[in-house]
Tab-separated table of C-alpha atoms in Angstrom:
chain	number	residue	atom	x	y	z
W	255	UNK	CA	69.705	20.320	-54.698
W	256	UNK	CA	72.080	17.967	-56.522
W	257	UNK	CA	70.395	14.571	-56.654
W	258	UNK	CA	71.629	11.266	-58.086
W	259	UNK	CA	69.360	8.311	-58.755
W	260	UNK	CA	70.969	4.884	-59.047
W	261	UNK	CA	68.811	2.798	-61.352
W	262	UNK	CA	66.917	3.834	-64.463
W	263	UNK	CA	63.984	1.436	-64.271
W	264	UNK	CA	60.380	1.998	-63.224
W	265	UNK	CA	61.011	3.881	-60.003
W	266	UNK	CA	64.210	5.587	-61.120
W	267	UNK	CA	62.462	7.103	-64.135
W	268	UNK	CA	59.522	8.308	-62.064
W	269	UNK	CA	61.785	9.823	-59.406
W	270	UNK	CA	63.868	11.520	-62.086
W	271	UNK	CA	60.779	13.171	-63.555
W	272	UNK	CA	59.462	14.122	-60.101
W	273	UNK	CA	62.694	15.660	-58.803
W	274	UNK	CA	63.467	17.472	-62.057
W	275	UNK	CA	59.921	18.851	-62.133
W	276	UNK	CA	60.682	20.380	-58.711
W	277	UNK	CA	63.768	22.112	-60.109
W	278	UNK	CA	66.481	19.856	-58.658
W	279	UNK	CA	69.669	19.024	-60.553
W	280	UNK	CA	69.176	15.345	-61.355
W	281	UNK	CA	71.683	12.748	-62.540
W	282	UNK	CA	70.585	9.176	-63.282
W	283	UNK	CA	73.065	6.305	-63.180
W	284	UNK	CA	71.932	3.607	-65.602
W	285	UNK	CA	73.507	0.855	-67.688
W	286	UNK	CA	71.895	2.397	-70.793
W	287	UNK	CA	72.520	6.150	-70.638
W	288	UNK	CA	72.380	6.447	-74.421
W	289	UNK	CA	68.669	5.598	-74.326
W	290	UNK	CA	67.732	8.319	-71.836
W	291	UNK	CA	66.217	11.612	-72.853
W	292	UNK	CA	67.020	14.721	-70.845
W	293	UNK	CA	63.257	15.332	-70.677
W	294	UNK	CA	61.469	12.887	-68.377
W	295	UNK	CA	57.721	12.698	-67.893
W	296	UNK	CA	55.292	11.100	-65.455
W	297	UNK	CA	51.747	10.106	-66.412
W	298	UNK	CA	48.582	8.958	-64.674
W	299	UNK	CA	47.113	5.554	-65.499
W	300	UNK	CA	44.803	7.410	-67.920
W	301	UNK	CA	47.811	8.879	-69.783
W	302	UNK	CA	47.368	12.352	-68.347
W	303	UNK	CA	50.698	14.185	-68.117
W	304	UNK	CA	51.379	14.862	-64.430
W	305	UNK	CA	55.031	15.912	-64.236
W	306	UNK	CA	57.775	16.914	-66.620
W	307	UNK	CA	61.349	17.892	-65.932
W	308	UNK	CA	64.789	18.244	-67.472
W	309	UNK	CA	67.520	16.120	-65.900
W	310	UNK	CA	71.180	17.129	-66.016
W	311	UNK	CA	72.397	13.831	-67.494
W	312	UNK	CA	72.235	10.060	-67.543
W	313	UNK	CA	75.523	8.212	-67.121
W	314	UNK	CA	77.026	4.778	-66.506
W	315	UNK	CA	80.111	6.295	-64.838
W	316	UNK	CA	80.043	5.772	-61.071
W	317	UNK	CA	82.459	8.592	-60.275
W	318	UNK	CA	80.510	11.077	-62.362
W	319	UNK	CA	77.265	10.015	-60.711
W	320	UNK	CA	78.446	10.110	-57.094
W	321	UNK	CA	80.873	13.012	-56.770
W	322	UNK	CA	79.141	16.218	-55.736
W	323	UNK	CA	75.733	14.654	-55.139
W	324	UNK	CA	73.984	15.824	-51.979
W	325	UNK	CA	71.428	13.002	-51.961
W	326	UNK	CA	71.902	9.617	-53.634
W	327	UNK	CA	68.775	7.501	-54.093
W	328	UNK	CA	69.178	3.748	-54.600
W	329	UNK	CA	66.296	2.168	-56.555
W	330	UNK	CA	68.005	-1.143	-57.364
W	331	UNK	CA	66.695	-4.583	-56.321
W	332	UNK	CA	68.211	-6.017	-53.114
W	333	UNK	CA	70.401	-8.555	-54.897
W	334	UNK	CA	72.333	-5.619	-56.369
W	335	UNK	CA	72.891	-3.714	-53.101
W	336	UNK	CA	76.320	-5.176	-52.363
W	337	UNK	CA	77.511	-4.542	-55.922
W	338	UNK	CA	76.270	-0.932	-55.829
W	339	UNK	CA	77.898	-0.300	-52.451
W	340	UNK	CA	81.263	-1.527	-53.759
W	341	UNK	CA	80.997	0.736	-56.807
W	342	UNK	CA	79.920	3.787	-54.807
W	343	UNK	CA	82.380	3.522	-51.923
W	344	UNK	CA	85.531	4.868	-53.670
W	345	UNK	CA	83.767	8.152	-54.469
W	346	UNK	CA	81.585	8.717	-51.423
W	347	UNK	CA	82.349	11.504	-48.962
W	348	UNK	CA	81.268	12.082	-45.350
W	349	UNK	CA	78.169	14.239	-45.211
W	350	UNK	CA	76.543	12.811	-48.321
W	351	UNK	CA	73.127	11.205	-47.917
W	352	UNK	CA	72.192	7.787	-49.284
W	353	UNK	CA	68.518	6.855	-49.407
W	354	UNK	CA	67.088	3.386	-50.026
W	355	UNK	CA	63.709	3.290	-51.666
W	356	UNK	CA	62.164	1.175	-50.292
W	357	UNK	CA	64.192	0.321	-47.188
W	358	UNK	CA	63.652	-3.463	-47.085
W	359	UNK	CA	66.328	-5.896	-48.233
W	360	UNK	CA	69.137	-5.575	-45.659
W	361	UNK	CA	70.587	-2.578	-47.477
W	362	UNK	CA	71.978	-1.263	-44.201
W	363	UNK	CA	74.266	-4.296	-44.000
W	364	UNK	CA	75.360	-4.100	-47.649
W	365	UNK	CA	76.259	-0.409	-47.119
W	366	UNK	CA	77.688	-0.900	-43.639
W	367	UNK	CA	81.267	0.162	-44.419
W	368	UNK	CA	79.965	3.297	-46.162
W	369	UNK	CA	77.770	4.158	-43.170
W	370	UNK	CA	80.842	3.850	-40.942
W	371	UNK	CA	82.575	6.504	-43.084
W	372	UNK	CA	80.122	9.161	-41.914
W	373	UNK	CA	77.442	8.970	-44.579
W	374	UNK	CA	73.889	9.694	-43.463
W	375	UNK	CA	71.926	6.607	-44.455
W	376	UNK	CA	68.143	6.534	-44.660
W	377	UNK	CA	65.300	4.525	-46.060
W	378	UNK	CA	61.686	4.998	-47.109
W	379	UNK	CA	59.131	2.571	-45.683
W	380	UNK	CA	57.205	2.202	-48.934
W	381	UNK	CA	57.648	3.640	-52.402
W	382	UNK	CA	55.992	7.073	-52.758
W	383	UNK	CA	54.092	5.659	-55.716
W	384	UNK	CA	53.885	2.460	-57.690
W	385	UNK	CA	55.777	3.124	-60.915
W	386	UNK	CA	55.735	1.500	-64.339
W	387	UNK	CA	57.849	2.536	-67.316
W	388	UNK	CA	55.740	3.991	-70.120
W	389	UNK	CA	58.616	4.511	-72.573
W	390	UNK	CA	62.056	3.419	-71.414
W	391	UNK	CA	64.378	6.359	-70.790
W	392	UNK	CA	61.603	8.884	-71.336
W	393	UNK	CA	58.498	8.386	-69.206
W	394	UNK	CA	56.810	6.409	-66.442
W	395	UNK	CA	53.355	5.953	-64.956
W	396	UNK	CA	52.611	7.193	-61.439
W	397	UNK	CA	50.083	4.697	-60.070
W	398	UNK	CA	48.548	5.228	-56.657
W	399	UNK	CA	50.673	7.862	-54.904
W	400	UNK	CA	51.121	7.247	-51.176
W	401	UNK	CA	49.671	9.732	-48.656
W	402	UNK	CA	53.088	10.414	-47.112
W	403	UNK	CA	56.786	9.543	-47.176
W	404	UNK	CA	57.956	7.725	-44.028
W	405	UNK	CA	61.695	7.867	-43.281
W	406	UNK	CA	64.056	6.251	-40.800
W	407	UNK	CA	67.819	6.738	-40.653
W	408	UNK	CA	71.221	5.627	-39.403
W	409	UNK	CA	72.140	7.317	-37.168
W	410	UNK	CA	68.621	7.335	-35.777
W	411	UNK	CA	68.737	10.998	-34.725
W	412	UNK	CA	69.151	12.215	-38.332
W	413	UNK	CA	65.676	11.337	-39.611
W	414	UNK	CA	64.041	14.709	-38.870
W	415	UNK	CA	66.776	16.620	-40.701
W	416	UNK	CA	66.475	14.250	-43.650
W	417	UNK	CA	62.717	14.755	-43.759
W	418	UNK	CA	63.209	18.483	-44.159
W	419	UNK	CA	65.348	17.883	-47.238
W	420	UNK	CA	63.109	15.202	-48.687
W	421	UNK	CA	60.052	17.407	-48.165
W	422	UNK	CA	61.395	19.737	-50.854
W	423	UNK	CA	61.620	16.840	-53.292
W	424	UNK	CA	58.040	15.559	-53.026
W	425	UNK	CA	54.589	17.072	-53.089
W	426	UNK	CA	53.616	15.096	-50.001
W	427	UNK	CA	54.259	15.100	-46.285
W	428	UNK	CA	57.413	13.467	-44.913
W	429	UNK	CA	57.213	11.765	-41.509
W	430	UNK	CA	60.282	10.757	-39.507
W	431	UNK	CA	60.251	7.555	-37.449
W	432	UNK	CA	62.611	6.754	-34.554
W	433	UNK	CA	65.050	4.463	-36.403
W	434	UNK	CA	65.878	2.724	-39.674
W	435	UNK	CA	64.561	-0.671	-38.577
W	436	UNK	CA	61.101	0.893	-38.275
W	437	UNK	CA	61.083	1.316	-42.069
W	438	UNK	CA	63.143	-1.763	-42.986
W	439	UNK	CA	60.635	-4.049	-41.261
W	440	UNK	CA	57.496	-2.519	-42.772
W	441	UNK	CA	55.106	-5.472	-43.300
W	442	UNK	CA	55.067	-5.047	-47.045
W	443	UNK	CA	56.702	-7.070	-49.852
W	444	UNK	CA	58.860	-9.401	-47.689
W	445	UNK	CA	55.748	-10.980	-46.208
W	446	UNK	CA	53.100	-9.734	-48.675
W	447	UNK	CA	54.636	-11.261	-51.810
W	448	UNK	CA	56.019	-14.349	-50.111
W	449	UNK	CA	52.667	-15.190	-48.524
W	450	UNK	CA	50.898	-14.887	-51.859
W	451	UNK	CA	53.515	-16.932	-53.720
W	452	UNK	CA	53.340	-19.662	-51.107
W	453	UNK	CA	49.545	-19.687	-51.403
W	454	UNK	CA	49.731	-19.896	-55.185
W	455	UNK	CA	52.472	-22.467	-55.597
W	456	UNK	CA	52.811	-24.427	-52.338
W	457	UNK	CA	51.914	-27.653	-54.163
W	458	UNK	CA	54.436	-27.072	-56.938
W	459	UNK	CA	57.047	-29.685	-57.825
W	460	UNK	CA	59.447	-29.291	-60.752
W	461	UNK	CA	57.689	-30.311	-63.930
W	462	UNK	CA	54.232	-29.329	-62.715
W	463	UNK	CA	52.176	-26.881	-64.752
W	464	UNK	CA	49.197	-24.683	-63.925
W	465	UNK	CA	46.331	-24.134	-66.393
W	466	UNK	CA	46.251	-20.339	-66.141
W	467	UNK	CA	48.106	-17.269	-64.904
W	468	UNK	CA	46.323	-15.908	-61.851
W	469	UNK	CA	45.904	-12.200	-61.219
W	470	UNK	CA	48.294	-11.643	-58.328
W	471	UNK	CA	46.232	-9.199	-56.277
W	472	UNK	CA	42.707	-9.247	-57.702
W	473	UNK	CA	42.393	-13.004	-57.101
W	474	UNK	CA	44.077	-12.957	-53.689
W	475	UNK	CA	43.061	-16.156	-51.895
W	476	UNK	CA	41.861	-16.709	-48.335
W	477	UNK	CA	44.732	-19.088	-47.592
W	478	UNK	CA	47.280	-16.491	-48.775
W	479	UNK	CA	45.582	-13.961	-46.499
W	480	UNK	CA	45.825	-16.382	-43.560
W	481	UNK	CA	49.553	-16.838	-44.123
W	482	UNK	CA	50.014	-13.087	-44.495
W	483	UNK	CA	48.216	-12.373	-41.223
W	484	UNK	CA	50.200	-15.035	-39.382
W	485	UNK	CA	53.475	-13.568	-40.690
W	486	UNK	CA	52.309	-10.102	-39.673
W	487	UNK	CA	51.540	-11.366	-36.158
W	488	UNK	CA	54.983	-12.968	-35.899
W	489	UNK	CA	56.580	-9.722	-37.010
W	490	UNK	CA	54.674	-7.893	-34.279
W	491	UNK	CA	56.021	-10.309	-31.680
W	492	UNK	CA	59.545	-9.705	-32.985
W	493	UNK	CA	59.084	-5.921	-32.782
W	494	UNK	CA	58.055	-6.242	-29.141
W	495	UNK	CA	61.179	-8.289	-28.371
W	496	UNK	CA	63.675	-5.822	-29.866
W	497	UNK	CA	64.582	-3.030	-27.400
W	498	UNK	CA	63.939	-0.216	-29.885
W	499	UNK	CA	60.965	2.021	-30.641
W	500	UNK	CA	59.167	0.065	-33.373
W	501	UNK	CA	55.629	1.288	-32.741
W	502	UNK	CA	55.382	2.569	-36.315
W	503	UNK	CA	55.441	-0.989	-37.653
W	504	UNK	CA	51.694	-1.570	-37.725
W	505	UNK	CA	49.968	-4.926	-37.874
W	506	UNK	CA	47.866	-5.715	-40.931
W	507	UNK	CA	44.787	-5.721	-38.713
W	508	UNK	CA	45.472	-2.172	-37.509
W	509	UNK	CA	46.729	-0.749	-40.791
W	510	UNK	CA	43.788	-1.967	-42.866
W	511	UNK	CA	41.108	-2.103	-40.170
W	512	UNK	CA	40.457	-5.803	-40.729
W	513	UNK	CA	39.819	-8.746	-38.391
W	514	UNK	CA	39.706	-11.867	-40.557
W	515	UNK	CA	41.549	-13.400	-43.544
W	516	UNK	CA	38.370	-12.926	-45.598
W	517	UNK	CA	38.386	-9.185	-44.892
W	518	UNK	CA	42.084	-8.906	-45.718
W	519	UNK	CA	41.710	-10.802	-48.995
W	520	UNK	CA	38.834	-8.532	-50.004
W	521	UNK	CA	40.814	-5.405	-49.082
W	522	UNK	CA	43.742	-6.482	-51.249
W	523	UNK	CA	41.521	-7.486	-54.178
W	524	UNK	CA	39.906	-4.039	-54.207
W	525	UNK	CA	43.105	-1.953	-54.490
W	526	UNK	CA	42.799	-0.095	-57.804
W	527	UNK	CA	46.512	0.630	-58.157
W	528	UNK	CA	47.296	-3.118	-58.094
W	529	UNK	CA	44.723	-4.253	-60.615
W	530	UNK	CA	45.801	-5.979	-63.804
W	531	UNK	CA	49.046	-7.384	-62.374
W	532	UNK	CA	49.596	-11.078	-63.019
W	533	UNK	CA	51.620	-13.657	-61.106
W	534	UNK	CA	55.316	-14.275	-61.901
W	535	UNK	CA	55.154	-17.292	-64.201
W	536	UNK	CA	56.727	-18.735	-67.326
W	537	UNK	CA	54.454	-20.029	-70.112
W	538	UNK	CA	55.323	-22.938	-72.359
W	539	UNK	CA	53.304	-25.203	-74.662
W	540	UNK	CA	51.880	-27.124	-71.684
W	541	UNK	CA	50.908	-24.334	-69.305
W	542	UNK	CA	52.383	-22.086	-66.614
W	543	UNK	CA	55.229	-22.589	-64.124
W	544	UNK	CA	56.591	-20.289	-61.379
W	545	UNK	CA	59.243	-17.893	-62.652
W	546	UNK	CA	61.939	-18.195	-59.998
W	547	UNK	CA	63.980	-15.484	-61.727
W	548	UNK	CA	61.245	-12.927	-60.999
W	549	UNK	CA	62.077	-10.190	-58.486
W	550	UNK	CA	59.174	-11.478	-56.367
W	551	UNK	CA	61.192	-14.631	-55.767
W	552	UNK	CA	64.753	-13.310	-56.076
W	553	UNK	CA	64.242	-10.295	-53.787
W	554	UNK	CA	61.484	-11.058	-51.330
W	555	UNK	CA	62.592	-14.464	-50.094
W	556	UNK	CA	66.401	-14.259	-49.548
W	557	UNK	CA	66.405	-10.488	-48.982
W	558	UNK	CA	63.041	-10.216	-47.284
W	559	UNK	CA	61.412	-12.873	-45.140
W	560	UNK	CA	64.769	-14.592	-44.473
W	561	UNK	CA	66.119	-11.412	-42.867
W	562	UNK	CA	63.148	-11.266	-40.505
W	563	UNK	CA	63.703	-14.911	-39.572
W	564	UNK	CA	67.405	-14.296	-38.880
W	565	UNK	CA	66.655	-11.329	-36.629
W	566	UNK	CA	63.923	-13.295	-34.870
W	567	UNK	CA	66.461	-16.030	-34.119
W	568	UNK	CA	68.793	-13.377	-32.712
W	569	UNK	CA	66.107	-12.312	-30.238
W	570	UNK	CA	64.716	-15.828	-29.587
W	571	UNK	CA	61.316	-15.115	-31.157
W	572	UNK	CA	59.561	-18.097	-32.789
W	573	UNK	CA	58.339	-17.586	-36.373
W	574	UNK	CA	56.676	-20.875	-37.402
W	575	UNK	CA	54.731	-19.468	-40.360
W	576	UNK	CA	57.664	-17.492	-41.745
W	577	UNK	CA	59.805	-20.617	-41.307
W	578	UNK	CA	57.272	-22.701	-43.247
W	579	UNK	CA	57.226	-20.222	-46.150
W	580	UNK	CA	61.019	-19.942	-46.207
W	581	UNK	CA	61.573	-23.698	-46.062
W	582	UNK	CA	59.205	-24.169	-49.016
W	583	UNK	CA	61.225	-21.692	-51.065
W	584	UNK	CA	64.585	-23.105	-49.905
W	585	UNK	CA	63.586	-26.599	-51.019
W	586	UNK	CA	62.896	-25.290	-54.529
W	587	UNK	CA	65.894	-22.919	-54.708
W	588	UNK	CA	68.581	-24.586	-52.563
W	589	UNK	CA	71.580	-22.869	-54.201
W	590	UNK	CA	70.207	-19.404	-53.467
W	591	UNK	CA	68.963	-20.385	-50.017
W	592	UNK	CA	72.307	-21.662	-48.772
W	593	UNK	CA	74.130	-18.441	-49.669
W	594	UNK	CA	71.913	-15.642	-48.394
W	595	UNK	CA	71.703	-13.210	-45.503
W	596	UNK	CA	72.882	-14.285	-42.060
W	597	UNK	CA	73.374	-12.065	-39.015
W	598	UNK	CA	76.926	-11.750	-37.703
W	599	UNK	CA	76.079	-9.630	-34.642
W	600	UNK	CA	74.968	-10.153	-31.092
W	601	UNK	CA	71.596	-8.734	-30.102
W	602	UNK	CA	73.354	-5.848	-28.337
W	603	UNK	CA	75.498	-5.046	-31.382
W	604	UNK	CA	72.417	-5.181	-33.597
W	605	UNK	CA	70.602	-2.522	-31.562
W	606	UNK	CA	73.692	-0.327	-31.305
W	607	UNK	CA	74.190	-0.438	-35.073
W	608	UNK	CA	70.742	1.055	-35.699
W	609	UNK	CA	70.812	3.659	-32.982
W	610	UNK	CA	74.228	5.029	-34.001
């Protein structure tokens, strides 16, 4: 299969190695093609070689990357979705498949005009594995592979066919869900990261410093867990209000078998694949300050929790905890907050868009 990966970072490198190892013809679109080797490798956290494959090429030419590709995987951060869609559109053809990995970030709206051209659009609920570059352009770590790939699509009826194709690209099961929203609203980074950041920095005012850089997951606090659970509950209420099959969007209580914030905090702290990861901060001679340029802030607030709030407003579902977290961020980043995602559909148009 001819596969193109847009983005040569952590995930793009790992996917390139994985797909090439399976014998697919892989092209990677990256801003630094001259750095990329044709041999890509994937390693375990203990530096054991897991996968190795030869890609066809790395390129920064959009036409070369898109034309002839059967499946195009987008691994860029959400703030780059609109830019990527504009670059891809002149070369896209009906029948091609575009996959977002992961599906959060309102990608379906950034790629809306492309979807309307007859492209099959799909997304993955969570990344198949946490990825970290080992050597840029050459290798990446595969940390904590997921048990399965979960896919939803636009049009909704295409997800089973897509799973059959994707199954040949991974050494894991692929499960189709009824629609794209069922993967876009997975209770992951948009409420996971934002809840933790709010818990860490809710008392921050410009000029403040913190004495140390906290481990992001291993030191997960009870108050962050409380916010996370409240956001998860609000998301569940929203899913019940939308007239679509969203049963695959599980609550945190059900997914992790927990009942209290204490149990959730302990479950997060114990995840091996997330150990050793620190909070997004900037260090100076005084101490540590939040790094608002980090993807945790730039992606997961305006392209994550804000989208859920907008959709909740569309369906008249109250989200007091999400609102509190968003308003905290908006007060600190007003220029970004005033120019971010807003729905331009009625509730009926919203549902029709996803169902195709």
